[in-house]
Coordinates of C-alpha atoms in Angstrom, one line a residue:
Y3 CA 5.0 -2.0 35.4
D4 CA 1.4 -3.0 36.2
L5 CA 0.3 -0.3 33.6
F6 CA 2.6 -1.8 31.2
L7 CA 1.0 -5.1 31.7
N8 CA -2.5 -3.8 31.4
L9 CA -1.4 -2.1 28.1
I10 CA -0.1 -5.5 26.7
Y11 CA -3.3 -7.3 28.2
I12 CA -5.4 -4.8 26.1
F13 CA -3.3 -5.1 23.1
E14 CA -3.4 -8.8 22.9
L15 CA -7.1 -8.7 23.6
N16 CA -7.7 -6.3 20.9
F17 CA -5.6 -8.6 18.5
N18 CA -7.5 -11.7 19.5
M19 CA -10.8 -10.0 18.9
N20 CA -9.5 -8.9 15.3
I21 CA -8.4 -12.5 14.5
K22 CA -12.0 -13.2 13.9
K23 CA -12.3 -10.3 11.6
L24 CA -9.0 -11.0 9.8
K25 CA -10.3 -14.6 9.1
E26 CA -13.6 -13.0 7.8
A27 CA -11.7 -10.6 5.7
E28 CA -9.5 -13.2 4.1
I29 CA -12.5 -15.6 3.3
K30 CA -14.4 -12.6 1.7
F31 CA -11.7 -10.8 0.0
G32 CA -8.8 -13.4 -0.6
N33 CA -5.2 -13.2 -0.1
P34 CA -2.7 -11.5 -0.2
L35 CA -4.5 -9.1 1.5
Y36 CA -3.9 -5.7 3.6
V37 CA -6.4 -4.9 6.3
Y38 CA -6.4 -1.7 8.5
D39 CA -8.1 -1.2 11.5
L40 CA -9.4 2.5 11.5
S41 CA -10.1 2.5 15.3
I42 CA -6.3 2.1 16.0
I43 CA -5.6 5.1 13.7
E44 CA -8.0 6.9 15.7
N45 CA -6.7 5.9 18.9
Q46 CA -3.1 6.7 17.9
F47 CA -4.3 10.3 16.6
K48 CA -6.0 11.1 19.7
E49 CA -2.9 9.9 22.0
L50 CA -0.7 12.3 20.2
K51 CA -3.2 15.2 20.0
N52 CA -3.8 14.5 23.8
G53 CA 0.0 14.3 24.7
F54 CA 0.6 17.8 23.0
R55 CA -2.8 19.6 24.3
N56 CA -0.7 21.8 26.5
I57 CA 1.0 23.2 23.2
K58 CA -0.7 26.1 21.6
N59 CA -1.1 26.3 17.8
F60 CA -0.4 22.6 17.6
K61 CA -0.9 20.7 14.4
I62 CA -0.6 17.1 13.1
N63 CA 0.3 16.6 9.4
F64 CA 0.2 12.9 8.4
A65 CA 3.0 11.7 6.1
A66 CA 1.0 10.7 3.1
K67 CA 4.0 8.4 1.9
S68 CA 3.5 5.8 4.6
L69 CA -0.1 4.9 3.5
S70 CA -1.5 6.9 0.6
N71 CA -5.0 5.2 0.1
I72 CA -7.3 7.8 -0.4
S73 CA -10.2 6.4 2.2
I74 CA -7.1 6.6 4.8
L75 CA -6.1 10.1 3.9
K76 CA -9.9 11.2 4.0
F77 CA -10.1 9.6 7.4
M78 CA -7.1 11.5 8.5
K79 CA -8.6 14.7 7.4
K80 CA -11.7 13.8 9.1
L81 CA -9.7 13.3 12.4
G82 CA -8.2 16.9 11.8
A83 CA -4.8 16.2 10.4
G84 CA -3.0 18.2 7.6
L85 CA -0.8 16.3 5.1
D86 CA 2.9 16.1 4.6
T87 CA 3.8 15.4 1.0
V88 CA 7.0 14.7 -0.9
S89 CA 5.9 14.5 -4.5
I90 CA 3.5 16.4 -6.6
E91 CA 1.3 13.4 -7.1
E92 CA 0.9 13.1 -3.4
V93 CA -0.1 16.9 -3.3
K94 CA -2.8 16.5 -6.1
I95 CA -4.0 13.3 -4.4
G96 CA -4.5 15.2 -1.1
L97 CA -6.4 18.1 -3.0
I98 CA -8.6 15.4 -4.5
C99 CA -9.3 13.8 -1.0
G100 CA -10.4 17.4 0.1
F101 CA -7.5 18.8 2.1
N102 CA -7.2 22.5 1.8
N103 CA -4.1 23.8 0.2
E104 CA -2.8 25.5 3.3
D105 CA -3.1 22.3 5.2
I106 CA -0.8 20.6 2.7
T107 CA 3.1 20.8 3.3
F108 CA 5.1 19.9 0.1
T109 CA 8.5 18.7 1.0
P110 CA 10.4 17.5 -2.1
N111 CA 14.0 16.2 -2.3
G112 CA 15.9 16.7 -5.6
V113 CA 12.9 17.2 -7.8
S114 CA 12.8 19.3 -11.0
F115 CA 11.9 23.0 -10.7
N116 CA 8.8 22.4 -12.8
E117 CA 7.4 20.1 -9.9
I118 CA 8.2 22.7 -7.3
E119 CA 6.3 25.4 -9.8
E120 CA 3.4 23.1 -9.9
A121 CA 3.1 23.1 -6.2
Y122 CA 3.3 26.8 -6.2
N123 CA 0.5 27.1 -8.7
L124 CA -1.5 24.8 -6.4
K125 CA -0.9 27.5 -3.7
V126 CA 0.4 24.6 -1.2
K127 CA 2.9 25.1 1.7
I128 CA 6.3 24.5 -0.1
N129 CA 9.5 23.3 2.1
L130 CA 12.5 23.4 0.2
D131 CA 15.7 21.4 1.1
S132 CA 18.6 22.7 -1.0
L133 CA 20.1 26.3 -1.6
E134 CA 20.0 25.6 -5.2
S135 CA 16.3 25.2 -5.2
I136 CA 15.7 28.3 -3.0
K137 CA 17.7 30.4 -5.4
D138 CA 15.8 29.1 -8.5
F139 CA 12.4 29.9 -6.5
S140 CA 13.7 33.3 -5.5
K141 CA 14.1 34.1 -9.1
K142 CA 10.5 34.0 -9.8
Y143 CA 8.5 33.8 -6.6
S144 CA 10.2 35.9 -4.2
S145 CA 7.0 37.1 -2.6
Y146 CA 5.6 33.6 -1.8
P147 CA 6.6 32.5 1.7
I148 CA 8.4 29.2 2.1
S149 CA 9.7 27.0 4.6
I150 CA 13.3 25.4 4.6
R151 CA 14.3 21.9 5.8
V152 CA 17.5 22.0 7.7
N153 CA 20.0 19.3 7.9
P154 CA 21.0 19.3 11.8
N155 CA 23.7 17.1 11.4
I156 CA 22.4 14.5 14.0
L157 CA 22.8 10.6 13.5
S158 CA 19.6 8.9 14.5
G159 CA 17.0 6.5 13.5
G160 CA 16.3 2.7 13.6
N161 CA 19.1 2.0 10.9
K162 CA 21.1 3.7 8.0
N163 CA 18.3 3.6 5.6
V164 CA 16.0 5.9 7.7
S165 CA 18.6 8.1 9.2
V166 CA 18.4 11.3 7.3
G167 CA 19.5 14.1 9.3
H168 CA 23.6 13.3 9.3
D169 CA 26.3 15.2 7.7
E170 CA 26.4 12.9 4.7
S171 CA 22.8 12.8 4.1
K172 CA 21.2 14.0 0.7
F173 CA 18.5 15.6 2.8
G174 CA 18.2 19.3 4.1
I175 CA 20.2 22.5 3.9
P176 CA 23.5 22.2 5.6
Q177 CA 23.9 24.6 8.5
D178 CA 26.8 26.3 6.6
Y179 CA 24.4 27.9 4.0
L180 CA 21.9 29.5 6.4
D181 CA 23.6 32.6 6.7
E182 CA 23.4 33.1 2.8
I183 CA 19.7 32.3 2.9
A184 CA 19.0 34.7 5.7
E185 CA 21.0 37.3 3.7
M186 CA 18.8 36.6 0.7
E187 CA 15.7 37.3 2.9
N188 CA 17.3 40.7 4.0
K189 CA 17.6 41.7 0.6
K190 CA 13.8 40.7 0.0
N191 CA 14.8 38.0 -2.3
I192 CA 13.0 35.4 -0.6
I193 CA 10.4 35.1 2.5
I194 CA 11.1 32.2 4.9
E195 CA 8.1 31.4 7.1
G196 CA 9.0 28.0 8.3
I197 CA 11.9 26.1 9.8
H198 CA 11.6 22.1 9.5
I199 CA 14.0 19.4 10.8
H200 CA 13.4 15.7 10.3
T201 CA 16.4 13.6 11.5
G202 CA 15.1 10.0 10.9
S203 CA 12.5 7.2 11.6
D204 CA 12.2 4.9 15.0
I205 CA 13.8 7.3 17.2
V206 CA 13.4 6.4 20.9
E207 CA 16.1 8.3 22.7
L208 CA 14.7 11.7 23.8
D209 CA 18.1 13.2 23.6
N210 CA 18.2 12.5 19.8
F211 CA 14.9 14.6 19.5
Q212 CA 16.2 17.2 22.0
E213 CA 19.2 17.9 20.1
A214 CA 17.4 18.5 17.1
F215 CA 14.6 20.5 18.6
K216 CA 17.2 23.0 20.0
K217 CA 18.7 23.5 16.6
I218 CA 15.3 24.4 15.0
F219 CA 15.1 27.2 17.6
L220 CA 18.5 28.5 17.0
V221 CA 17.9 28.5 13.3
A222 CA 14.6 30.3 13.6
K223 CA 16.1 33.1 15.3
K224 CA 18.0 33.8 12.0
F225 CA 14.9 34.7 10.0
K226 CA 12.4 37.5 10.9
N227 CA 9.3 36.2 9.1
V228 CA 9.1 32.7 10.8
K229 CA 5.7 31.4 11.7
I230 CA 5.9 27.7 11.4
L231 CA 8.5 25.3 13.4
N232 CA 7.9 21.8 11.9
F233 CA 9.8 19.0 13.9
G234 CA 9.2 16.2 11.2
G235 CA 8.4 12.8 12.5
G236 CA 10.2 9.6 13.4
L237 CA 8.2 8.6 16.3
K238 CA 8.6 4.9 17.0
I239 CA 6.1 2.2 17.6
P240 CA 6.5 -1.3 19.3
Y241 CA 7.1 -4.3 16.9
F242 CA 6.8 -7.1 19.5
E243 CA 5.9 -7.6 23.1
G244 CA 8.4 -5.6 25.4
D245 CA 9.6 -3.4 22.4
S246 CA 10.5 0.4 23.1
K247 CA 8.3 3.2 21.6
T248 CA 8.6 7.0 21.9
N249 CA 7.0 8.4 25.0
I250 CA 4.7 11.2 23.7
L251 CA 4.5 12.9 27.0
N252 CA 8.3 13.2 27.4
L253 CA 8.4 14.5 23.9
S254 CA 5.7 17.1 24.5
N255 CA 7.3 18.3 27.7
S256 CA 10.7 18.4 25.9
I257 CA 9.3 20.8 23.3
K258 CA 7.1 22.8 26.0
K259 CA 10.2 23.7 27.8
L260 CA 12.0 24.9 24.7
I261 CA 8.9 26.9 23.9
N262 CA 9.1 28.6 27.5
D263 CA 12.8 29.2 26.9
N264 CA 12.3 31.0 23.5
S265 CA 9.7 33.7 24.1
F266 CA 9.5 34.7 20.4
V267 CA 7.5 31.3 19.9
T268 CA 4.6 32.5 22.0
K269 CA 4.9 36.3 21.0
N270 CA 4.6 35.6 17.5
N271 CA 2.1 32.5 17.9
L272 CA 4.1 30.2 16.0
K273 CA 2.5 27.0 14.7
I274 CA 4.3 23.9 15.9
I275 CA 4.0 20.7 13.6
L276 CA 4.7 16.9 13.9
E277 CA 4.6 15.0 10.8
P278 CA 4.1 11.3 12.0
G279 CA 3.4 8.4 9.4
K280 CA 4.3 5.2 11.0
F281 CA 3.1 6.2 14.5
L282 CA -0.5 6.8 13.4
V283 CA -0.9 4.1 11.0
G284 CA 1.6 1.5 11.6
E285 CA 0.0 -0.8 14.3
S286 CA -3.3 -0.6 12.5
G287 CA -2.1 -2.6 9.4
Y288 CA -2.0 -6.5 9.1
F289 CA -0.8 -8.3 5.7
L290 CA -2.4 -11.6 5.3
T291 CA -0.9 -14.3 3.2
K292 CA -1.3 -18.1 2.4
V293 CA 1.2 -20.7 2.9
N294 CA 1.8 -22.3 -0.7
Y295 CA 4.2 -25.1 0.7
V296 CA 6.1 -26.1 4.0
K297 CA 9.3 -27.0 2.4
K298 CA 11.7 -29.2 4.4
T299 CA 15.4 -29.6 3.8
P300 CA 18.1 -31.1 5.9
N301 CA 18.8 -27.9 7.5
K302 CA 15.8 -25.9 7.5
V303 CA 12.2 -25.8 7.1
F304 CA 10.8 -23.0 4.9
V305 CA 7.4 -21.7 4.9
Q306 CA 6.8 -20.6 1.5
L307 CA 4.1 -17.8 0.9
N308 CA 2.1 -16.5 -1.8
S309 CA 3.7 -13.3 -1.5
G310 CA 7.1 -11.5 -1.6
F311 CA 9.0 -8.4 -1.3
N312 CA 7.0 -7.1 -4.3
H313 CA 4.0 -6.9 -1.6
F314 CA 6.0 -6.3 1.5
I315 CA 9.5 -5.0 1.2
R316 CA 10.3 -3.5 4.7
P317 CA 12.0 -6.9 6.2
I318 CA 14.2 -7.0 3.3
F319 CA 14.9 -3.3 2.5
Y320 CA 15.1 -2.2 6.3
D321 CA 15.7 -5.6 8.1
S322 CA 12.5 -4.7 10.1
Y323 CA 10.7 -7.0 12.5
H324 CA 7.0 -8.0 12.2
E325 CA 5.3 -10.2 14.3
I326 CA 3.9 -13.2 12.4
I327 CA 0.9 -14.9 13.6
N328 CA -0.6 -18.2 12.2
I329 CA -4.3 -17.0 12.4
T330 CA -5.5 -20.5 11.0
N331 CA -3.7 -22.3 13.7
P332 CA -2.8 -19.8 16.4
N333 CA -2.7 -22.1 19.6
D334 CA -0.8 -25.1 18.6
K335 CA 2.9 -25.9 19.5
E336 CA 5.8 -23.4 18.0
Y337 CA 8.1 -24.6 15.6
E338 CA 10.9 -22.7 14.1
Y339 CA 10.7 -21.8 10.4
D340 CA 12.3 -19.6 7.8
V341 CA 9.3 -17.6 6.3
V342 CA 10.0 -16.8 2.6
G343 CA 8.4 -15.3 -0.3
Y344 CA 7.9 -16.3 -4.0
V345 CA 10.2 -13.7 -5.7
C346 CA 13.0 -15.0 -7.6
E347 CA 15.8 -13.6 -5.3
Q348 CA 16.1 -14.0 -1.6
D349 CA 13.2 -12.5 -0.1
N350 CA 13.3 -13.5 3.4
F351 CA 10.3 -12.3 5.7
A352 CA 11.9 -13.9 8.7
L353 CA 14.6 -16.3 9.8
K354 CA 14.5 -18.8 12.6
R355 CA 11.2 -17.6 13.7
K356 CA 8.9 -19.5 16.2
I357 CA 5.4 -19.7 14.7
S358 CA 2.5 -21.9 15.8
N359 CA 2.6 -25.2 13.6
V360 CA 2.3 -24.2 10.1
R361 CA 0.7 -26.1 7.4
K362 CA 0.1 -25.9 3.7
G363 CA -2.8 -23.5 3.2
D364 CA -2.7 -21.8 6.5
I365 CA -3.2 -17.9 6.6
L366 CA -0.1 -15.9 8.2
C367 CA -0.7 -12.5 9.4
F368 CA 2.2 -9.8 9.5
K369 CA 1.5 -7.3 12.3
N370 CA 2.4 -3.7 12.2
A371 CA 2.0 -3.5 8.4
G372 CA 0.3 -0.3 8.2
A373 CA 3.1 2.0 7.3
Y374 CA 5.5 1.8 4.3
C375 CA 4.1 -1.7 3.3
S376 CA 1.3 -1.3 0.7
S377 CA 2.7 2.2 -0.3
M378 CA 6.2 0.6 -1.2
S379 CA 4.7 -2.5 -3.1
S380 CA 5.4 -3.0 -6.7
N381 CA 4.8 -5.3 -9.9
Y382 CA 8.3 -7.0 -9.7
N383 CA 8.2 -10.5 -11.5
S384 CA 4.9 -9.1 -13.0
R385 CA 3.0 -9.9 -10.1
I386 CA -0.2 -7.9 -9.3
K387 CA -0.9 -5.9 -6.0
P388 CA -3.1 -6.9 -3.1
A389 CA -6.4 -5.6 -2.4
E390 CA -6.8 -3.5 0.7
V391 CA -9.8 -3.6 3.5
C392 CA -10.3 -1.6 6.3
I393 CA -12.2 -2.5 9.7
W394 CA -14.6 0.3 10.8
K395 CA -17.3 0.3 13.3
N396 CA -17.0 -3.7 13.2
K397 CA -17.6 -3.6 9.3
L398 CA -15.2 -4.7 6.7
V399 CA -15.1 -2.4 3.6
K400 CA -12.8 -2.7 0.7
I401 CA -10.8 0.3 -0.1
K402 CA -8.7 -0.9 -2.8
E403 CA -9.3 -3.5 -5.6
R404 CA -7.0 -6.3 -6.2
E405 CA -5.1 -5.7 -9.4
N406 CA -5.2 -7.9 -12.3
L407 CA -3.0 -8.5 -15.5
N408 CA -4.6 -5.5 -17.4
N409 CA -3.2 -3.2 -14.8
I410 CA 0.4 -4.4 -15.5
L411 CA -0.3 -4.2 -19.2
N412 CA -2.1 -1.0 -19.3
G413 CA 0.2 1.8 -20.6
Q414 CA 2.5 -0.7 -22.4
I415 CA 2.9 -0.3 -26.3
D416 CA 3.3 -3.3 -28.4
I417 CA 5.4 -2.2 -31.4
F418 CA 5.2 -5.5 -33.1

């Protein structure tokens, strides 16, 4: 309990130190604005690496989809991460950022075979998640080793939108088809070098991880050329004081025990991979917005922001909780507000949220905005996307320009 209190104290101290930097960033670069503290990313990476230090041949692959800014990707490479990609564009960006092709894993879902062929030509690690795509691949590239993503038939994750390992999910190969793939390998039509399982995001219960982990070891025994066991991601971070998180040491010990129980892992020096995104970058991010108006009605007080779900979709799409701090006026009396955006639909960031007295022109900060926030932004309502800035060694550095109208018009064709 004392350790928990100390961690909370350190967390609050660090954020209070960052408030000054966030204010400086907003003054210098405007708003809305994404800000990333690279020291937090580095600490998260070290925590994960240290937690798995007793597991031989362990590798961290960063999930590029969570935050695909090239400066962030290059920073991940500098830390020693590989890259988990889900589109050929992410693969190409990873190569541009200097990742070696053998350190990039391409795990598509439902893409055309042309995209898979592009990945083959770029010689990255390919991880297929359907029997149909594997059959197509085997017809042309039977000697090129691939991994397979298995559907473990496990319902887990923070909500239905991020639960991807159950029996009705579009992701992964049903276990009923594994014998057919093993037979293809026996006939030398395909080489299976890796087994991949990912059940969802924001997983806390170790039992959910363990159930999936046991299955990946059982599946691996069906194939004779396995060199990689990829456990996916899904590690949970806390979103508010007292919120739960994945216990990294318990997770590591669970995998270590299974390795000890399955001698073929050590004997064949199998590589163990985790693919976190949110765990590495989620807590590093802050989204800064300006209050346009504080609108009062007989039943509500609305805080109207100069942003919407076009910039920050997670609260609407996932019903996710993000702590909101009024960094202009952080220590005043708290009142209850509905925090809403300017999109022409319901775009509620938070309902009945207590925030320090909000006034027109105040700057609000959404915490835990590092993962799946900027990367999921859009130009809906023909709105431009925010700039992005990082904090590194106590300096503010712009890593993405704010868009302008030309960014939206570029590529459109006027036929009149």
